[in-house]
Short mmCIF file of C-alpha atoms and ligand atoms in Angstrom, two decimals:
data_model
loop_
_atom_site.label_atom_id
_atom_site.label_comp_id
_atom_site.label_asym_id
_atom_site.label_seq_id
_atom_site.Cartn_x
_atom_site.Cartn_y
_atom_site.Cartn_z
CA MET V 950 18.31 18.36 18.83
CA ARG V 951 18.70 14.88 20.31
CA VAL V 952 20.28 12.01 18.11
CA GLN V 953 18.18 9.43 16.87
CA THR V 954 19.05 6.58 14.66
CA ALA V 955 16.99 5.01 11.99
CA SER V 956 13.68 5.25 13.79
CA LEU V 957 10.61 3.84 12.24
CA ILE V 958 7.24 5.37 12.67
CA LEU V 959 4.23 3.30 11.66
CA THR V 960 0.66 4.34 11.55
CA THR V 961 -2.59 2.81 12.32
CA THR V 962 -4.20 4.16 9.22
CA LEU V 963 -1.47 2.81 7.20
CA LEU V 964 -1.82 -0.68 8.37
CA CYS V 965 -2.57 -3.29 5.74
CA THR V 966 -6.01 -4.59 4.80
CA VAL V 967 -7.64 -7.19 6.92
CA SER V 968 -7.27 -9.59 4.04
CA CYS V 969 -3.72 -9.11 3.23
CA SER V 970 -1.20 -11.07 5.35
CA VAL V 971 2.60 -10.51 5.74
CA THR V 972 3.49 -13.78 4.31
CA SER V 973 1.56 -12.86 1.13
CA TRP V 974 4.08 -10.16 0.59
CA ILE V 975 7.18 -12.18 0.64
CA ALA V 976 8.60 -12.59 -2.77
CA PRO V 977 5.52 -12.11 -4.63
CA PRO V 978 5.48 -12.05 -8.40
CA ARG V 979 5.97 -8.54 -9.94
CA ASP V 980 2.69 -6.85 -10.48
CA LYS V 981 1.65 -7.05 -14.07
CA ASP V 982 0.87 -3.37 -14.16
CA SER V 983 3.90 -2.22 -12.36
CA LYS V 984 6.25 -0.01 -14.26
CA PRO V 985 9.95 0.50 -13.91
CA PHE V 986 11.20 3.19 -11.65
CA SER V 987 11.14 6.60 -13.08
CA SER V 988 13.36 9.56 -11.94
CA LYS V 989 10.70 12.04 -12.50
CA SER V 990 10.19 14.18 -9.52
CA VAL V 991 8.57 17.36 -8.23
CA THR V 992 9.88 19.58 -5.33
CA ARG V 993 7.98 22.03 -3.05
CA GLY V 994 10.19 23.56 -0.38
CA GLN V 995 11.81 20.65 1.51
CA LEU V 996 9.60 18.07 0.06
CA GLU V 997 10.61 16.08 -2.89
CA ILE V 998 8.23 13.52 -4.44
CA THR V 999 9.61 10.82 -6.94
CA GLY V 1000 7.75 7.80 -8.19
CA GLU V 1001 6.19 5.67 -10.97
CA ALA V 1002 3.10 7.73 -11.39
CA PRO V 1003 2.76 10.91 -13.41
CA MET V 1004 4.28 13.49 -10.99
CA ASN V 1005 2.03 16.36 -12.39
CA ASP V 1006 -0.95 14.60 -10.76
CA PHE V 1007 0.50 15.37 -7.39
CA LEU V 1008 1.15 19.11 -7.70
CA PRO V 1009 -2.17 19.89 -5.94
CA LEU V 1010 -1.32 17.48 -3.19
CA MET V 1011 2.17 19.03 -2.83
CA ASP V 1012 0.47 22.41 -2.44
CA GLU V 1013 -1.89 21.08 0.38
CA LEU V 1014 0.92 19.32 2.11
CA GLN V 1015 2.84 22.73 2.28
CA ALA V 1016 -0.35 24.48 3.46
CA THR V 1017 -0.86 21.68 6.10
CA MET V 1018 2.70 22.23 7.22
CA GLY V 1019 2.12 25.97 7.41
CA ASP V 1020 -0.76 24.95 9.88
CA MET V 1021 1.63 22.92 11.87
CA GLN V 1022 3.98 25.97 12.23
CA ASP V 1023 1.01 28.12 13.46
CA ILE V 1024 -0.42 25.50 15.92
CA LEU V 1025 2.83 24.09 17.29
CA GLY V 1026 4.72 27.36 17.19
CA LEU V 1027 7.63 25.73 15.22
CA SER V 1028 9.59 26.94 12.16
CA GLU V 1029 9.18 25.37 8.79
CA LEU V 1030 10.26 21.87 7.94
CA SER V 1031 13.98 22.06 8.42
CA ALA V 1032 15.27 18.90 6.73
CA PRO V 1033 14.83 17.63 3.22
CA THR V 1034 12.33 14.87 3.06
CA ARG V 1035 12.18 12.39 0.19
CA ILE V 1036 8.82 10.82 -0.71
CA HIS V 1037 8.66 7.98 -3.04
CA ILE V 1038 5.31 6.80 -4.39
CA TYR V 1039 5.01 3.17 -5.46
CA THR V 1040 2.31 1.65 -7.70
CA SER V 1041 3.84 -1.78 -7.21
CA ASN V 1042 3.30 -3.72 -4.08
CA TYR V 1043 6.51 -5.73 -4.78
CA GLU V 1044 8.67 -2.55 -5.24
CA LEU V 1045 7.36 -1.00 -2.14
CA GLU V 1046 7.99 -4.24 -0.06
CA LYS V 1047 11.42 -4.42 -1.56
CA ALA V 1048 12.24 -0.91 -0.69
CA ILE V 1049 11.15 -1.42 2.80
CA ARG V 1050 13.16 -4.61 3.31
CA GLN V 1051 16.22 -2.63 2.20
CA ARG V 1052 15.82 -0.33 5.26
CA SER V 1053 14.23 -2.65 7.75
CA ARG V 1054 14.09 -6.52 7.64
CA LEU V 1055 11.50 -6.49 10.73
CA ALA V 1056 9.09 -3.83 9.75
CA PRO V 1057 5.49 -5.09 9.46
CA TYR V 1058 3.76 -4.44 6.13
CA ARG V 1059 2.09 -1.07 5.98
CA ARG V 1060 0.88 1.26 3.07
CA ALA V 1061 3.27 3.75 4.04
CA TYR V 1062 6.49 4.38 6.21
CA PHE V 1063 8.48 7.12 7.55
CA PHE V 1064 12.10 6.69 8.04
CA ASP V 1065 14.06 9.17 10.11
CA ASP V 1066 17.76 8.17 9.64
CA ASP V 1067 19.94 10.59 11.83
CA LYS V 1068 23.08 9.07 10.63
CA LYS V 1069 22.31 9.84 7.00
CA LYS V 1070 20.68 13.10 7.76
CA GLU V 1071 17.69 12.32 5.73
CA MET V 1072 13.99 11.64 6.02
CA VAL V 1073 12.28 9.35 3.80
CA ILE V 1074 8.69 8.43 3.23
CA LEU V 1075 7.63 5.43 1.29
CA VAL V 1076 4.04 5.20 0.19
CA LYS V 1077 1.82 3.07 -1.96
CA HIS V 1078 -0.27 4.96 -4.44
CA THR V 1079 -3.83 4.35 -3.30
CA ASP V 1080 -7.08 6.35 -2.90
CA TYR V 1081 -5.93 7.29 0.53
CA ILE V 1082 -2.53 8.69 -0.39
CA ALA V 1083 -3.55 12.20 0.62
CA TYR V 1084 -4.33 10.82 4.22
CA ASP V 1085 -1.18 8.96 4.31
CA LEU V 1086 1.04 11.78 3.23
CA ARG V 1087 -0.48 14.25 5.51
CA HIS V 1088 0.21 11.73 8.36
CA GLU V 1089 3.77 10.87 7.28
CA CYS V 1090 4.63 14.47 6.63
CA THR V 1091 3.56 15.34 10.08
CA HIS V 1092 6.22 12.89 11.42
CA ALA V 1093 8.73 14.46 9.17
CA PHE V 1094 7.84 17.93 10.37
CA LEU V 1095 8.00 17.01 14.05
CA HIS V 1096 11.20 15.06 13.61
CA SER V 1097 12.86 17.86 11.99
CA HIS V 1098 12.50 19.80 15.25
CA CYS V 1099 12.20 17.08 17.93
CA SER V 1100 13.53 13.82 16.80
CA ASP V 1101 12.67 12.01 20.05
CA ALA V 1102 9.36 13.18 21.09
CA PRO V 1103 7.08 10.69 23.01
CA LEU V 1104 5.62 8.23 20.72
CA TRP V 1105 2.11 9.06 21.82
CA LEU V 1106 2.77 12.74 20.87
CA ASP V 1107 4.37 11.83 17.54
CA GLU V 1108 1.38 9.61 16.51
CA GLY V 1109 -1.24 11.87 18.11
CA LEU V 1110 -0.09 14.82 16.11
CA ALA V 1111 0.13 12.78 13.01
CA GLU V 1112 -3.43 11.59 13.51
CA TYR V 1113 -4.38 15.18 14.28
CA PHE V 1114 -2.99 16.51 10.86
CA GLU V 1115 -4.03 13.48 8.94
CA PRO V 1116 -7.67 14.66 7.91
CA SER V 1117 -8.05 17.42 5.33
CA ARG V 1118 -7.26 20.87 6.60
CA THR V 1119 -10.98 21.70 6.69
CA GLU V 1120 -11.58 18.97 9.42
CA GLN V 1121 -9.17 20.83 11.77
CA GLY V 1122 -7.95 17.51 13.47
CA TYR V 1123 -11.40 16.02 13.90
CA GLN V 1124 -11.50 12.19 13.71
CA PRO V 1125 -14.91 10.84 14.54
CA ARG V 1126 -13.63 7.26 14.26
CA HIS V 1127 -11.38 7.79 17.20
CA ILE V 1128 -14.21 9.29 19.26
CA ASN V 1129 -16.38 6.39 18.45
CA ARG V 1130 -13.57 3.81 19.25
CA LEU V 1131 -12.89 5.34 22.56
CA MET V 1132 -16.49 5.66 23.61
CA ARG V 1133 -17.00 1.99 22.71
CA MET V 1134 -14.09 1.18 25.08
CA VAL V 1135 -15.62 3.54 27.71
CA ASN V 1136 -18.96 1.82 27.58
CA THR V 1137 -17.70 -1.72 27.35
CA SER V 1138 -14.61 -1.88 29.58
CA LYS V 1139 -14.75 1.13 31.55
CA TRP V 1140 -11.67 2.55 29.74
CA ARG V 1141 -10.22 5.86 30.84
CA PRO V 1142 -7.33 8.01 29.55
CA ASN V 1143 -4.11 7.11 31.14
CA LEU V 1144 -0.97 9.25 30.43
CA THR V 1145 1.27 6.96 32.37
CA ARG V 1146 0.27 4.08 30.25
CA LEU V 1147 0.88 6.05 26.98
CA ASP V 1148 4.24 7.03 28.30
CA LYS V 1149 5.25 3.58 28.46
CA LEU V 1150 4.87 2.94 24.67
CA ASP V 1151 8.20 1.89 23.52
CA LYS V 1152 9.47 3.36 20.07
CA SER V 1153 12.86 1.61 20.10
CA VAL V 1154 11.40 -1.53 18.74
CA VAL V 1155 9.66 -2.36 15.69
CA PHE V 1156 6.14 -2.18 17.06
CA ASP V 1157 2.70 -2.53 16.14
CA LEU V 1158 0.66 0.14 17.97
CA THR V 1159 -2.87 -0.79 18.50
CA VAL V 1160 -5.71 1.29 17.02
CA GLU V 1161 -6.82 2.00 20.53
CA GLN V 1162 -3.26 3.49 21.35
CA TYR V 1163 -3.38 5.58 18.19
CA ALA V 1164 -7.05 6.78 19.25
CA GLU V 1165 -5.96 7.74 22.58
CA SER V 1166 -2.76 9.34 21.39
CA TRP V 1167 -4.99 11.50 18.99
CA LEU V 1168 -7.29 12.36 21.95
CA TRP V 1169 -4.33 13.72 24.01
CA ALA V 1170 -3.10 15.73 21.10
CA HIS V 1171 -6.43 17.10 20.32
CA PHE V 1172 -6.90 17.97 23.96
CA LEU V 1173 -3.55 19.92 24.23
CA ILE V 1174 -4.14 21.89 20.94
CA ASN V 1175 -7.78 22.77 21.69
CA TYR V 1176 -8.66 22.49 25.38
CA SER V 1177 -7.40 25.93 26.45
CA ASP V 1178 -5.03 28.60 25.60
CA GLN V 1179 -2.84 27.28 28.43
CA SER V 1180 -2.87 23.66 27.18
CA ARG V 1181 -1.81 24.84 23.72
CA LEU V 1182 0.78 27.17 25.17
CA LEU V 1183 2.17 24.23 27.14
CA LEU V 1184 2.50 22.04 24.08
CA LYS V 1185 4.22 24.92 22.17
CA SER V 1186 6.50 25.75 25.03
CA TRP V 1187 7.61 22.24 25.56
CA LEU V 1188 8.37 21.83 21.68
CA LYS V 1189 10.32 24.96 21.84
CA ASP V 1190 12.23 23.86 25.01
CA TYR V 1191 12.90 20.60 23.16
CA GLU V 1192 14.77 22.36 20.35
CA ASN V 1193 16.77 24.46 22.82
CA LEU V 1194 17.45 22.29 25.86
CA GLU V 1195 19.80 19.47 26.26
CA THR V 1196 17.46 17.54 28.37
CA PRO V 1197 13.84 18.82 28.12
CA PRO V 1198 11.47 18.06 30.98
CA PRO V 1199 9.11 15.22 30.19
CA LEU V 1200 6.02 16.39 28.57
CA SER V 1201 3.77 14.37 30.79
CA ASP V 1202 5.26 16.02 33.92
CA GLN V 1203 4.46 19.34 32.45
CA ILE V 1204 0.86 18.34 31.76
CA ARG V 1205 0.39 16.99 35.21
CA LYS V 1206 1.93 20.26 36.68
CA LEU V 1207 -0.71 22.29 34.71
CA TYR V 1208 -3.66 19.89 35.30
CA PRO V 1209 -2.97 17.48 38.15
CA ASP V 1210 -6.35 15.91 37.30
CA CYS V 1211 -5.33 15.79 33.69
CA GLU V 1212 -6.87 12.26 33.04
CA ASN V 1213 -10.27 13.34 34.35
CA ARG V 1214 -10.11 16.35 32.19
CA VAL V 1215 -9.16 14.46 29.02
CA TYR V 1216 -12.12 12.00 29.78
CA GLU V 1217 -14.63 14.83 30.19
CA TYR V 1218 -13.12 16.35 26.98
CA LEU V 1219 -13.76 12.97 25.12
CA LEU V 1220 -17.31 13.06 26.48
CA GLU V 1221 -17.89 16.53 25.14
CA LEU V 1222 -16.51 15.58 21.68
CA ASN V 1223 -18.94 12.76 21.67
CA ARG V 1224 -21.83 14.94 22.70
CA LYS V 1225 -21.05 17.35 19.66
CA LEU V 1226 -20.51 14.32 17.46
CA ALA V 1227 -23.94 13.01 18.37
CA GLU V 1228 -25.62 16.53 17.85
CA LEU V 1229 -23.95 16.78 14.44
CA GLY V 1230 -25.13 13.16 13.49
CA GLU V 1231 -21.89 13.15 11.45
CA ILE V 1232 -20.94 10.24 9.45
CA ASP V 1233 -17.18 9.32 9.41
CA ASN V 1234 -16.11 10.35 5.91
CA LEU V 1235 -12.83 8.38 5.93
CA PRO V 1236 -12.53 5.06 4.14
CA PRO V 1237 -14.01 2.10 6.03
CA GLU V 1238 -11.49 1.21 8.79
CA GLY V 1239 -11.67 -2.46 8.10
CA GLU V 1240 -10.04 -1.77 4.71
CA LEU V 1241 -7.25 -0.07 6.36
CA THR V 1242 -6.34 -1.98 9.37
CA ASN V 1243 -5.37 -5.24 10.63
CA GLU V 1244 -6.62 -4.75 14.07
CA ASN V 1245 -5.27 -6.64 16.95
ZN1 ZN W 1187 2.42 7.43 12.26
#
């Protein structure tokens, strides 16, 4: 496994609301309803949750997270989460902000954070207790799962898989909002998938991935997992190689080797997803995006 120090993975769905600004989070007064930190915790496998809320409330979610990580094992061909992952749930915005600042002075505000600190051999998830916490934890636990096997995977794969496993298990990675967003870009700006562009995303800085980049990352992850037996096998083989080889070949090279016209295939794949979405007439059942993001 490659060495990585203190990387910070941020998520689109975890961006703050449109109405909240970063400055409003600097030295705010303590929330009236916030409670002192409690050491109460629950554990499932390598996951440990602590926080201010009643921990028994999270037992069903813990079970679901375990099941979701079982899905990851099956789909990605990896063994179980191999590193302890501490999840801390905050009911106070101030306490969450304070905990974030202790780890990173530059991180933009989010509802949830994933920290992979290789020096400390620990993975930590900090998350606000909201109505969307199940989405948030499925997303962040995907990062933990992937980083426990492949700590330096391409950013687009890291975020694409997190977006894939973020919906509930019954959705099987389906994210209508990403399809709608990408199709709007296709129709308005003749946008097309571009793996070279995705490969250039830099995860070494405190970044602010755009919602478009999250959507395209999801599309490529969805394509690799569902397009064909060969595409899924390619992904599984690359992940396995990553665990075993000092210098794994770039995933994008492997994709182009299998499908030299991969961008065209992914574009056609998006169109097919959109056709199915139109047939279903399905309404996105996720929370309104405007309440979750501060789109650029
Ligand atoms: Zn993420």
